Amino acid sequence: MNSRPIGIFDSGVGGMTVLAEIAKELPNEDLIYLGDTKNFPYGDKSKENIIKISKKCVEFLISKNVKLVIIACGTATSQALEELRKEFNIPILGIISPTVESIKKSVKEKSKSIIGVIATEGTIRSNKWEQELKEKIEDITVINKACPLLAPMAEQGWTVNKVAKETIKEYMSVFKDKNIDKLILGCTHYPLFKGLIEKELGNGVEIINTGEKIAKAVTDYLNEQNANNDKTNNADCKIYLTDTECNFINVAEKLLKDESVKDKISKVNIE
Amino acid sequence: MNSRPIGIFDSGVGGMTVLAEIAKELPNEDLIYLGDTKNFPYGDKSKENIIKISKKCVEFLISKNVKLVIIACGTATSQALEELRKEFNIPILGIISPTVESIKKSVKEKSKSIIGVIATEGTIRSNKWEQELKEKIEDITVINKACPLLAPMAEQGWTVNKVAKETIKEYMSVFKDKNIDKLILGCTHYPLFKGLIEKELGNGVEIINTGEKIAKAVTDYLNEQNANNDKTNNADCKIYLTDTECNFINVAEKLLKDESVKDKISKVNIE
């Protein structure tokens, strides 16, 4: 048993899609969320810069006594996970490995799979998804597509309007007639566009929300380590933002279907 | 006479709209352009950060022996111009004052004017446009609108497609029935959307491209200082980018109607 909270960070509101899945899967766990809205967006920053700011995020979460850190951000996972693991002793989970492991289990032996990956410019450039998918799964074809407008659009709350619809249509056109089996949402902001993406790609394509996969990986990890929180009263959720002049609250309230998000938020300086 | 080049910087391709106007107005001047694509976008960065990176840009241009620095970026003008003037002796021009001066001349005495300003989140938050407009022009009403998606969209080359059209429609809706006389494009990326904006607002609204105003201000300045370049052969234009993995070339070629932009570009590290 371990009653310390789980720490989660992202550049903005995107990681709240991961928090939502973890809260659903592990209702007894206290959660601490850090949204580094001051440095948003991570998507087109240099690798060095992402490593630097991710370290600050992990340091902040450690100062809050978390038992585990989840990088709920595709860009930080692809560019900084290795460095963070070298720097800190605390267990750190990114969004790529749990997702690839889960896909590996679901892909039948000797069947050929075509997988689409959408993510930020920086994540696609790092090629981490393709590398890890090909390393772990035989006979797999990967089609990558950078979608640099989606995270800024989600931060602004434009996830179902006409602009979002046309943007999804434009970005998804690269997958037309490519017969993809699955589409990985390689940025945690993207589940906010899930409805539009499904509509555009049709029923034949499985849309993979990395938050669901991480939530399962965290459950397994806590069970293995016997590190669950066994409290039976309501779990606590605290949200820290590095800049509060943003649309975080609106988006987060819709996402969590919870109108009290505002009361959970504090502003923090991590520099 | 002064044959040293004019230095121009922006976070990306937006400032090329200013360069294009200066090249048209002052065909004898050598130009050096710095596009800080590595740090793009400036629009939602903190003021301290924008000051820090803008200083690096000015230092780089000074190392190229420029006679004058133009901040061809609305965000850097609104957040860093004052600090830069304190730090450096070289003359520095931003996009706000020349534009406000020009509007002041065109507004008839004792007529009431309603002016719209569109810009990045950071620029609107700084309130610099409204402050300077109200300081210099009597009886003026200012309506501000942050348009955080437009600069990323322009960098991606989406300036005339359906997404751009719907985005402009959405952002311009705030000016409907407000009877604005003029709309200031307070970010140098925005002239790339001029056609769509005009279509949306109709003929009654004058769209103000800050690049044209700066080009006139530079001409006046060089005349006053007797600092023109009197060479009669073709002027030189060099472009430096801090990151070349971007869509700069495509956008710049379309903008300048020049297919040799690529040959003018070098990559540079300013940190």
Coordinates of C-alpha atoms in Angstrom, one line a residue:
Chain A
M1 CA 0.0 0.0 0.0
N2 CA 1.2 3.5 -0.9
S3 CA -1.0 6.5 -0.3
R4 CA 1.2 9.0 -2.0
P5 CA -0.3 10.7 -5.1
I6 CA 0.4 10.0 -8.8
G7 CA 2.0 12.9 -10.6
I8 CA 1.0 13.8 -14.2
F9 CA 2.3 16.6 -16.4
D10 CA 1.6 18.0 -19.9
S11 CA 2.2 21.3 -21.7
G12 CA -1.5 22.2 -21.3
V13 CA -4.9 20.8 -21.1
G14 CA -4.2 17.7 -23.3
G15 CA -2.9 15.6 -20.5
M16 CA -6.3 16.0 -18.8
T17 CA -7.4 13.3 -21.3
V18 CA -4.9 11.0 -19.6
L19 CA -5.9 12.1 -16.1
A20 CA -9.6 11.4 -16.9
E21 CA -8.7 7.8 -17.9
I22 CA -6.6 7.3 -14.8
A23 CA -9.3 8.7 -12.5
K24 CA -11.8 6.3 -14.1
E25 CA -9.5 3.2 -13.9
L26 CA -8.0 4.0 -10.4
P27 CA -10.7 5.9 -8.4
N28 CA -8.8 5.5 -5.1
E29 CA -5.6 7.3 -6.3
D30 CA -4.9 10.9 -5.4
L31 CA -3.8 12.8 -8.5
I32 CA -1.6 15.8 -9.0
Y33 CA -1.7 17.4 -12.4
L34 CA 0.8 20.0 -13.7
G35 CA -0.2 21.9 -16.9
D36 CA 2.8 23.8 -18.1
T37 CA 0.6 26.3 -19.9
K38 CA 3.3 29.0 -19.7
N39 CA 5.5 27.0 -22.0
F40 CA 2.7 25.8 -24.3
P41 CA 3.1 24.6 -27.0
Y42 CA 5.9 22.0 -26.6
G43 CA 5.2 20.6 -30.1
D44 CA 7.6 22.8 -32.1
K45 CA 10.2 23.5 -29.5
S46 CA 13.8 22.1 -29.8
K47 CA 14.7 18.8 -28.0
E48 CA 17.1 20.6 -25.6
N49 CA 14.4 23.0 -24.6
I50 CA 11.9 20.3 -24.0
I51 CA 14.3 18.3 -21.9
K52 CA 15.0 21.4 -19.8
I53 CA 11.4 22.3 -19.2
S54 CA 10.4 18.7 -18.6
K55 CA 13.0 18.4 -15.9
K56 CA 11.4 21.4 -14.1
C57 CA 8.0 19.6 -14.3
V58 CA 9.3 16.4 -12.8
E59 CA 11.1 18.3 -10.1
F60 CA 7.9 20.1 -9.2
L61 CA 5.9 16.8 -9.0
I62 CA 8.7 15.2 -6.9
S63 CA 8.4 18.1 -4.5
K64 CA 4.7 17.2 -4.1
N65 CA 5.8 13.7 -2.9
V66 CA 4.3 11.7 -5.8
K67 CA 5.1 8.0 -6.1
L68 CA 5.1 7.9 -9.9
V69 CA 5.4 10.4 -12.7
I70 CA 3.3 10.1 -15.9
I71 CA 4.4 12.2 -18.9
A72 CA 1.0 12.8 -20.3
C73 CA 2.5 14.6 -23.3
G74 CA 3.5 13.0 -26.6
T75 CA 6.2 15.6 -27.4
A76 CA 7.9 15.3 -24.0
T77 CA 7.7 11.5 -24.1
S78 CA 9.3 11.3 -27.5
Q79 CA 12.1 13.9 -26.8
A80 CA 12.8 13.8 -23.0
L81 CA 11.8 10.5 -21.5
E82 CA 15.3 8.9 -21.7
E83 CA 17.0 11.9 -20.3
L84 CA 14.4 12.2 -17.4
R85 CA 15.0 8.5 -16.5
K86 CA 18.7 9.2 -16.4
E87 CA 18.2 12.2 -14.2
F88 CA 15.6 11.0 -11.7
N89 CA 15.2 7.8 -9.6
I90 CA 11.4 8.0 -9.5
P91 CA 9.5 5.7 -11.9
I92 CA 8.5 7.6 -15.0
L93 CA 6.0 6.5 -17.6
G94 CA 5.5 8.0 -21.0
I95 CA 2.7 7.5 -23.5
I96 CA 4.6 5.5 -26.2
S97 CA 5.7 2.2 -24.6
P98 CA 2.3 1.3 -22.8
T99 CA 0.5 2.0 -26.1
V100 CA 2.9 0.0 -28.2
E101 CA 2.8 -2.9 -25.8
S102 CA -1.0 -2.9 -25.9
I103 CA -1.0 -2.9 -29.7
K104 CA 1.5 -5.7 -29.7
K105 CA -0.9 -7.9 -27.7
S106 CA -3.9 -7.1 -29.9
V107 CA -2.1 -7.7 -33.3
K108 CA -2.4 -11.4 -34.4
E109 CA 0.7 -13.2 -35.1
K110 CA 1.9 -13.1 -38.8
S111 CA -0.9 -10.7 -39.8
K112 CA 0.3 -7.6 -41.5
S113 CA -0.7 -4.4 -39.8
I114 CA -0.8 -0.8 -41.1
I115 CA -0.8 1.8 -38.4
G116 CA -1.3 5.6 -38.7
V117 CA 0.3 7.9 -36.2
I118 CA -0.7 11.5 -35.8
A119 CA 1.3 13.8 -33.5
T120 CA 3.0 17.2 -33.2
E121 CA 5.8 18.2 -35.5
G122 CA 8.5 17.5 -32.8
T123 CA 7.1 14.0 -32.1
I124 CA 6.9 13.0 -35.7
R125 CA 10.4 14.4 -36.4
S126 CA 11.8 12.3 -33.5
N127 CA 10.4 9.1 -35.2
K128 CA 10.0 7.4 -31.8
W129 CA 6.6 5.9 -32.5
E130 CA 7.7 4.3 -35.7
Q131 CA 10.9 3.0 -34.1
E132 CA 9.2 1.5 -31.2
L133 CA 6.4 0.0 -33.2
K134 CA 8.8 -1.6 -35.7
E135 CA 11.1 -2.8 -32.9
K136 CA 8.3 -4.6 -31.1
I137 CA 5.9 -5.7 -33.8
E138 CA 6.8 -7.7 -36.9
D139 CA 5.5 -6.9 -40.4
I140 CA 4.1 -3.5 -39.4
T141 CA 3.8 -0.5 -41.7
V142 CA 3.6 3.0 -40.1
I143 CA 2.2 6.1 -41.8
N144 CA 3.1 9.3 -39.9
K145 CA 1.4 12.6 -40.1
A146 CA 2.3 15.8 -38.2
C147 CA -0.8 17.8 -37.2
P148 CA 0.7 21.1 -35.8
L149 CA -2.6 23.0 -35.5
L150 CA -4.5 20.5 -33.4
A151 CA -3.0 21.2 -30.0
P152 CA -3.3 25.0 -30.3
M153 CA -6.8 24.5 -31.5
A154 CA -7.7 22.3 -28.5
E155 CA -6.2 24.8 -26.1
Q156 CA -8.5 27.4 -27.6
G157 CA -11.5 25.1 -27.2
W158 CA -12.1 24.6 -30.9
T159 CA -12.7 20.8 -31.0
V160 CA -16.1 20.5 -32.6
N161 CA -16.6 23.6 -34.7
K162 CA -16.3 24.0 -38.5
V163 CA -12.7 24.9 -38.3
A164 CA -11.9 21.7 -36.4
K165 CA -13.9 19.7 -38.8
E166 CA -12.1 21.1 -41.9
T167 CA -8.8 20.7 -40.2
I168 CA -9.4 17.1 -39.3
K169 CA -10.6 16.5 -42.9
E170 CA -7.4 18.0 -44.3
Y171 CA -5.0 16.1 -42.0
M172 CA -6.8 12.8 -42.3
S173 CA -6.7 12.9 -46.2
V174 CA -3.2 11.4 -46.0
F175 CA -4.8 8.2 -44.7
K176 CA -7.4 7.9 -47.4
D177 CA -7.1 4.6 -49.4
K178 CA -4.2 3.5 -47.2
N179 CA -6.2 0.8 -45.4
I180 CA -4.9 1.6 -42.0
D181 CA -6.1 -0.7 -39.2
K182 CA -5.5 1.7 -36.3
L183 CA -4.7 5.3 -35.8
I184 CA -2.6 6.3 -32.8
L185 CA -3.5 9.7 -31.3
G186 CA 0.2 10.5 -30.5
C187 CA -0.6 13.7 -28.7
T188 CA -2.8 13.8 -25.6
H189 CA -4.8 16.8 -26.9
Y190 CA -6.1 14.7 -29.8
P191 CA -8.8 12.6 -28.0
L192 CA -10.7 15.9 -27.9
F193 CA -11.1 15.5 -31.6
K194 CA -12.0 11.8 -31.5
G195 CA -15.6 12.2 -32.7
L196 CA -14.5 14.1 -35.8
I197 CA -11.6 11.7 -36.6
E198 CA -13.9 8.7 -36.3
K199 CA -16.4 10.3 -38.6
E200 CA -13.7 11.1 -41.1
L201 CA -12.0 7.7 -41.1
G202 CA -15.1 5.5 -40.8
N203 CA -15.8 2.5 -38.6
G204 CA -13.0 0.2 -39.9
V205 CA -10.2 2.1 -38.1
E206 CA -9.6 1.7 -34.4
I207 CA -8.7 5.0 -32.8
I208 CA -6.1 4.6 -30.1
N209 CA -6.4 6.9 -27.1
T210 CA -3.0 6.6 -25.3
G211 CA -4.7 7.7 -22.0
E212 CA -6.6 4.4 -21.8
K213 CA -3.4 2.4 -22.4
I214 CA -1.5 4.3 -19.8
A215 CA -4.3 3.9 -17.2
K216 CA -4.0 0.2 -17.7
A217 CA -0.2 0.2 -17.5
V218 CA -0.4 2.3 -14.3
T219 CA -2.9 -0.2 -12.8
D220 CA -0.5 -3.1 -13.6
Y221 CA 2.5 -1.3 -12.2
L222 CA 0.7 -0.5 -8.9
N223 CA -0.5 -4.0 -8.6
E224 CA 2.9 -5.5 -9.2
Q225 CA 4.5 -3.1 -6.7
N226 CA 1.7 -3.5 -4.3
A227 CA 1.6 0.3 -4.3
N228 CA -2.1 1.1 -4.5
N229 CA -3.8 3.6 -2.4
D230 CA -6.4 1.7 -0.3
K231 CA -8.3 4.7 1.0
T232 CA -12.0 4.3 0.5
N233 CA -13.1 8.0 0.7
N234 CA -13.1 10.2 -2.3
A235 CA -9.7 10.5 -4.0
D236 CA -8.2 14.0 -4.2
C237 CA -7.2 15.8 -7.5
K238 CA -5.1 18.9 -7.5
I239 CA -4.3 20.9 -10.6
Y240 CA -1.3 23.3 -10.9
L241 CA -0.9 25.6 -13.9
T242 CA 2.2 27.6 -14.7
D243 CA 0.1 30.3 -16.4
T244 CA -3.6 30.7 -15.8
E245 CA -4.5 33.1 -18.6
C246 CA -5.7 30.4 -20.9
N247 CA -8.7 28.4 -21.8
F248 CA -7.8 25.5 -19.6
I249 CA -10.8 25.6 -17.3
N250 CA -13.4 25.5 -20.1
V251 CA -11.8 22.7 -21.9
A252 CA -11.1 20.7 -18.7
E253 CA -14.6 21.1 -17.4
K254 CA -16.1 19.7 -20.6
L255 CA -13.6 16.9 -20.6
L256 CA -14.1 15.8 -17.1
K257 CA -17.8 16.6 -17.1
D258 CA -17.1 18.4 -13.8
E259 CA -17.9 22.0 -13.1
S260 CA -15.7 22.2 -10.0
V261 CA -12.4 22.0 -11.9
K262 CA -11.8 25.7 -11.2
D263 CA -11.7 25.1 -7.5
K264 CA -8.9 22.5 -7.9
I265 CA -6.6 24.9 -9.8
S266 CA -3.6 26.8 -8.3
K267 CA -1.0 28.8 -10.2
V268 CA 2.6 27.8 -9.7
N269 CA 6.0 29.1 -10.8
I270 CA 8.4 26.1 -11.5
E271 CA 11.3 28.1 -12.9
Chain B
M1 CA 25.0 57.9 -47.7
N2 CA 25.2 54.6 -45.8
S3 CA 25.6 51.4 -47.7
R4 CA 25.2 49.1 -44.7
P5 CA 22.2 46.7 -44.8
I6 CA 18.9 47.0 -43.0
G7 CA 18.2 44.2 -40.5
I8 CA 14.8 42.7 -40.1
F9 CA 13.7 39.9 -37.7
D10 CA 10.6 37.9 -36.9
S11 CA 9.8 34.5 -35.3
G12 CA 9.1 33.0 -38.7
V13 CA 7.9 33.8 -42.2
G14 CA 5.5 36.5 -41.1
G15 CA 8.1 39.3 -41.2
M16 CA 8.7 38.5 -44.9
T17 CA 5.5 40.5 -45.5
V18 CA 7.4 43.5 -44.1
L19 CA 10.6 42.7 -46.0
A20 CA 8.5 42.5 -49.2
E21 CA 7.1 46.1 -48.6
I22 CA 10.6 47.4 -47.8
A23 CA 12.1 45.9 -50.9
K24 CA 9.4 47.5 -53.0
E25 CA 9.7 50.9 -51.4
L26 CA 13.5 50.9 -51.1
P27 CA 14.9 48.9 -54.0
N28 CA 18.5 50.0 -53.4
E29 CA 18.8 48.8 -49.8
D30 CA 20.6 45.6 -48.9
L31 CA 18.4 43.6 -46.5
I32 CA 19.3 41.0 -43.9
Y33 CA 16.4 38.9 -42.6
L34 CA 16.5 36.7 -39.5
G35 CA 13.6 34.3 -39.1
D36 CA 13.8 32.8 -35.6
T37 CA 11.9 29.6 -36.7
K38 CA 13.5 27.6 -33.9
N39 CA 11.6 29.7 -31.3
F40 CA 8.4 30.0 -33.3
P41 CA 5.8 30.8 -32.1
Y42 CA 6.5 33.9 -30.0
G43 CA 2.7 34.6 -29.7
D44 CA 2.1 32.7 -26.5
K45 CA 5.5 33.0 -24.8
S46 CA 6.0 35.0 -21.6
K47 CA 7.3 38.5 -21.8
E48 CA 10.6 37.7 -20.2
N49 CA 11.2 34.9 -22.7
I50 CA 10.4 37.2 -25.7
I51 CA 12.8 39.8 -24.4
K52 CA 15.5 37.2 -24.0
I53 CA 15.2 35.8 -27.5
S54 CA 14.6 39.2 -29.1
K55 CA 17.9 40.4 -27.7
K56 CA 19.7 37.4 -29.3
C57 CA 18.1 38.4 -32.7
V58 CA 19.2 42.0 -32.4
E59 CA 22.7 40.9 -31.4
F60 CA 22.9 38.7 -34.5
L61 CA 21.8 41.5 -36.8
I62 CA 24.3 43.9 -35.2
S63 CA 27.0 41.3 -35.9
K64 CA 26.0 41.6 -39.6
N65 CA 26.7 45.3 -39.5
V66 CA 23.2 46.6 -40.1
K67 CA 22.4 50.3 -39.9
L68 CA 18.9 49.9 -38.5
V69 CA 16.9 47.1 -36.9
I70 CA 13.2 46.4 -37.8
I71 CA 11.2 44.2 -35.5
A72 CA 8.9 42.7 -38.1
C73 CA 7.0 40.9 -35.4
G74 CA 3.9 42.2 -33.5
T75 CA 4.6 40.1 -30.4
A76 CA 8.2 41.2 -30.1
T77 CA 7.3 44.8 -30.7
S78 CA 4.6 44.8 -28.1
Q79 CA 6.6 43.0 -25.4
A80 CA 10.3 43.8 -26.1
L81 CA 10.8 47.0 -28.0
E82 CA 11.3 49.2 -24.9
E83 CA 13.8 46.8 -23.4
L84 CA 15.7 46.5 -26.6
R85 CA 16.0 50.2 -27.0
K86 CA 17.4 50.4 -23.5
E87 CA 19.9 47.7 -24.3
F88 CA 21.2 48.7 -27.7
N89 CA 22.3 52.0 -29.3
I90 CA 21.3 51.1 -32.8
P91 CA 18.0 52.6 -34.1
I92 CA 15.2 50.0 -33.6
L93 CA 11.8 50.3 -35.3
G94 CA 8.7 48.2 -34.3
I95 CA 5.5 47.8 -36.1
I96 CA 3.2 49.7 -33.8
S97 CA 4.3 53.4 -33.8
P98 CA 4.7 53.8 -37.6
T99 CA 1.2 52.3 -38.0
V100 CA -0.4 54.5 -35.4
E101 CA 1.3 57.6 -36.8
S102 CA 0.0 56.8 -40.2
I103 CA -3.5 56.2 -39.0
K104 CA -3.4 59.5 -37.0
K105 CA -2.6 61.4 -40.2
S106 CA -5.5 59.7 -42.1
V107 CA -8.2 60.3 -39.4
K108 CA -10.0 63.5 -39.8
E109 CA -10.1 65.9 -36.8
K110 CA -13.1 65.4 -34.5
S111 CA -14.4 62.4 -36.4
K112 CA -15.0 59.4 -34.3
S113 CA -13.2 56.3 -35.4
I114 CA -13.7 52.6 -34.5
I115 CA -10.6 50.5 -35.1
G116 CA -10.3 46.7 -34.9
V117 CA -7.0 45.1 -33.9
I118 CA -6.2 41.5 -34.5
A119 CA -3.0 40.0 -33.1
T120 CA -1.5 37.1 -31.1
E121 CA -2.5 36.3 -27.6
G122 CA 0.6 38.0 -26.2
T123 CA 0.2 41.2 -28.2
I124 CA -3.5 41.6 -27.3
R125 CA -2.7 40.9 -23.6
S126 CA 0.0 43.6 -23.6
N127 CA -2.7 46.1 -24.7
K128 CA 0.0 48.1 -26.5
W129 CA -2.0 48.8 -29.7
E130 CA -5.0 50.2 -27.7
Q131 CA -2.7 52.2 -25.4
E132 CA -0.8 53.9 -28.3
L133 CA -3.9 54.4 -30.4
K134 CA -5.8 56.1 -27.6
E135 CA -2.7 58.1 -26.6
K136 CA -2.3 59.6 -30.0
I137 CA -5.8 59.8 -31.5
E138 CA -8.7 61.5 -29.9
D139 CA -12.2 59.9 -29.7
I140 CA -11.1 56.5 -30.9
T141 CA -12.7 53.2 -30.0
V142 CA -10.6 50.0 -30.2
I143 CA -11.9 46.5 -30.5
N144 CA -9.3 43.8 -29.8
K145 CA -9.3 40.2 -30.9
A146 CA -6.6 37.6 -30.3
C147 CA -6.3 35.1 -33.2
P148 CA -3.8 32.5 -31.8
L149 CA -4.3 30.1 -34.7
L150 CA -3.4 32.4 -37.6
A151 CA 0.4 32.5 -37.3
P152 CA 0.8 28.7 -36.9
M153 CA -1.6 28.3 -39.8
A154 CA 0.5 30.7 -42.0
E155 CA 3.7 28.9 -41.1
Q156 CA 2.1 25.7 -42.3
G157 CA 1.1 27.4 -45.6
W158 CA -2.6 27.2 -45.0
T159 CA -3.7 30.7 -46.0
V160 CA -6.3 30.2 -48.6
N161 CA -7.8 26.7 -48.0
K162 CA -11.1 25.9 -46.3
V163 CA -9.6 25.7 -42.8
A164 CA -8.2 29.3 -43.3
K165 CA -11.6 30.5 -44.6
E166 CA -13.5 29.0 -41.7
T167 CA -11.0 30.3 -39.2
I168 CA -11.1 33.8 -40.5
K169 CA -14.9 33.7 -40.5
E170 CA -14.9 32.6 -36.9
Y171 CA -12.4 35.3 -35.7
M172 CA -14.0 38.1 -37.8
S173 CA -17.4 37.4 -36.3
V174 CA -16.5 39.6 -33.3
F175 CA -16.4 42.6 -35.7
K176 CA -19.9 42.0 -37.2
D177 CA -22.2 45.0 -36.7
K178 CA -19.5 46.9 -34.9
N179 CA -19.0 49.4 -37.8
I180 CA -15.3 49.4 -37.7
D181 CA -13.5 51.8 -40.1
K182 CA -10.2 50.0 -40.1
L183 CA -8.7 46.7 -39.1
I184 CA -5.1 46.6 -38.1
L185 CA -3.3 43.4 -38.9
G186 CA -1.2 43.4 -35.7
C187 CA 0.9 40.4 -36.5
T188 CA 3.1 40.3 -39.6
H189 CA 1.8 36.9 -40.6
Y190 CA -1.7 38.2 -41.1
P191 CA -1.3 39.9 -44.5
L192 CA -1.1 36.4 -45.9
F193 CA -4.8 36.1 -45.0
K194 CA -5.7 39.6 -46.4
G195 CA -7.9 38.3 -49.2
L196 CA -10.0 36.2 -46.9
I197 CA -10.3 39.0 -44.3
E198 CA -11.4 41.5 -47.0
K199 CA -14.0 39.1 -48.3
E200 CA -15.3 38.6 -44.8
L201 CA -15.5 42.2 -43.7
G202 CA -16.6 43.8 -47.0
N203 CA -15.3 46.8 -48.8
G204 CA -16.1 49.4 -46.1
V205 CA -13.3 48.4 -43.9
E206 CA -9.7 49.5 -44.6
I207 CA -7.3 46.6 -43.9
I208 CA -4.0 48.0 -42.5
N209 CA -0.9 46.1 -43.4
T210 CA 1.8 47.3 -41.0
G211 CA 4.6 46.4 -43.5
E212 CA 3.5 49.2 -45.8
K213 CA 3.5 51.7 -42.9
I214 CA 7.0 50.6 -41.7
A215 CA 8.4 50.8 -45.2
K216 CA 7.3 54.4 -45.4
A217 CA 8.7 55.1 -41.9
V218 CA 12.0 53.6 -42.9
T219 CA 12.1 55.7 -46.1
D220 CA 11.5 58.9 -44.0
Y221 CA 14.1 57.9 -41.5
L222 CA 16.8 57.2 -44.1
N223 CA 16.0 60.5 -45.9
E224 CA 16.2 62.5 -42.6
Q225 CA 19.5 60.8 -41.7
N226 CA 20.8 61.0 -45.2
A227 CA 21.5 57.3 -44.7
N228 CA 20.3 55.8 -48.0
N229 CA 22.3 53.3 -50.0
D230 CA 23.1 55.0 -53.3
K231 CA 24.2 51.9 -55.2
T232 CA 22.5 51.4 -58.5
N233 CA 23.1 47.7 -59.1
N234 CA 20.7 45.1 -57.7
A235 CA 20.3 45.2 -53.9
D236 CA 21.2 42.1 -51.9
C237 CA 18.9 40.1 -49.7
K238 CA 20.2 37.5 -47.3
I239 CA 17.9 35.3 -45.1
Y240 CA 19.0 33.5 -42.0
L241 CA 16.9 30.9 -40.2
T242 CA 17.5 29.4 -36.8
D243 CA 15.8 26.2 -37.8
T244 CA 15.3 25.1 -41.4
E245 CA 12.9 22.2 -40.9
C246 CA 9.8 24.3 -41.6
N247 CA 7.6 25.5 -44.4
F248 CA 9.4 28.8 -44.7
I249 CA 10.6 28.4 -48.3
N250 CA 7.2 27.6 -49.8
V251 CA 5.5 30.5 -48.0
A252 CA 8.3 33.0 -48.8
E253 CA 8.4 32.0 -52.4
K254 CA 4.7 32.6 -52.9
L255 CA 4.9 35.9 -50.9
L256 CA 7.8 37.4 -52.8
K257 CA 6.8 35.8 -56.2
D258 CA 10.5 34.7 -56.3
E259 CA 11.6 31.1 -56.8
S260 CA 15.2 31.8 -55.8
V261 CA 14.4 32.3 -52.1
K262 CA 15.9 29.0 -51.3
D263 CA 19.4 30.1 -52.5
K264 CA 19.3 33.1 -50.2
I265 CA 18.8 31.1 -47.0
S266 CA 21.4 30.0 -44.5
K267 CA 20.9 28.2 -41.2
V268 CA 22.3 30.0 -38.2
N269 CA 22.6 29.4 -34.4
I270 CA 22.0 32.5 -32.4
E271 CA 22.2 31.1 -28.8

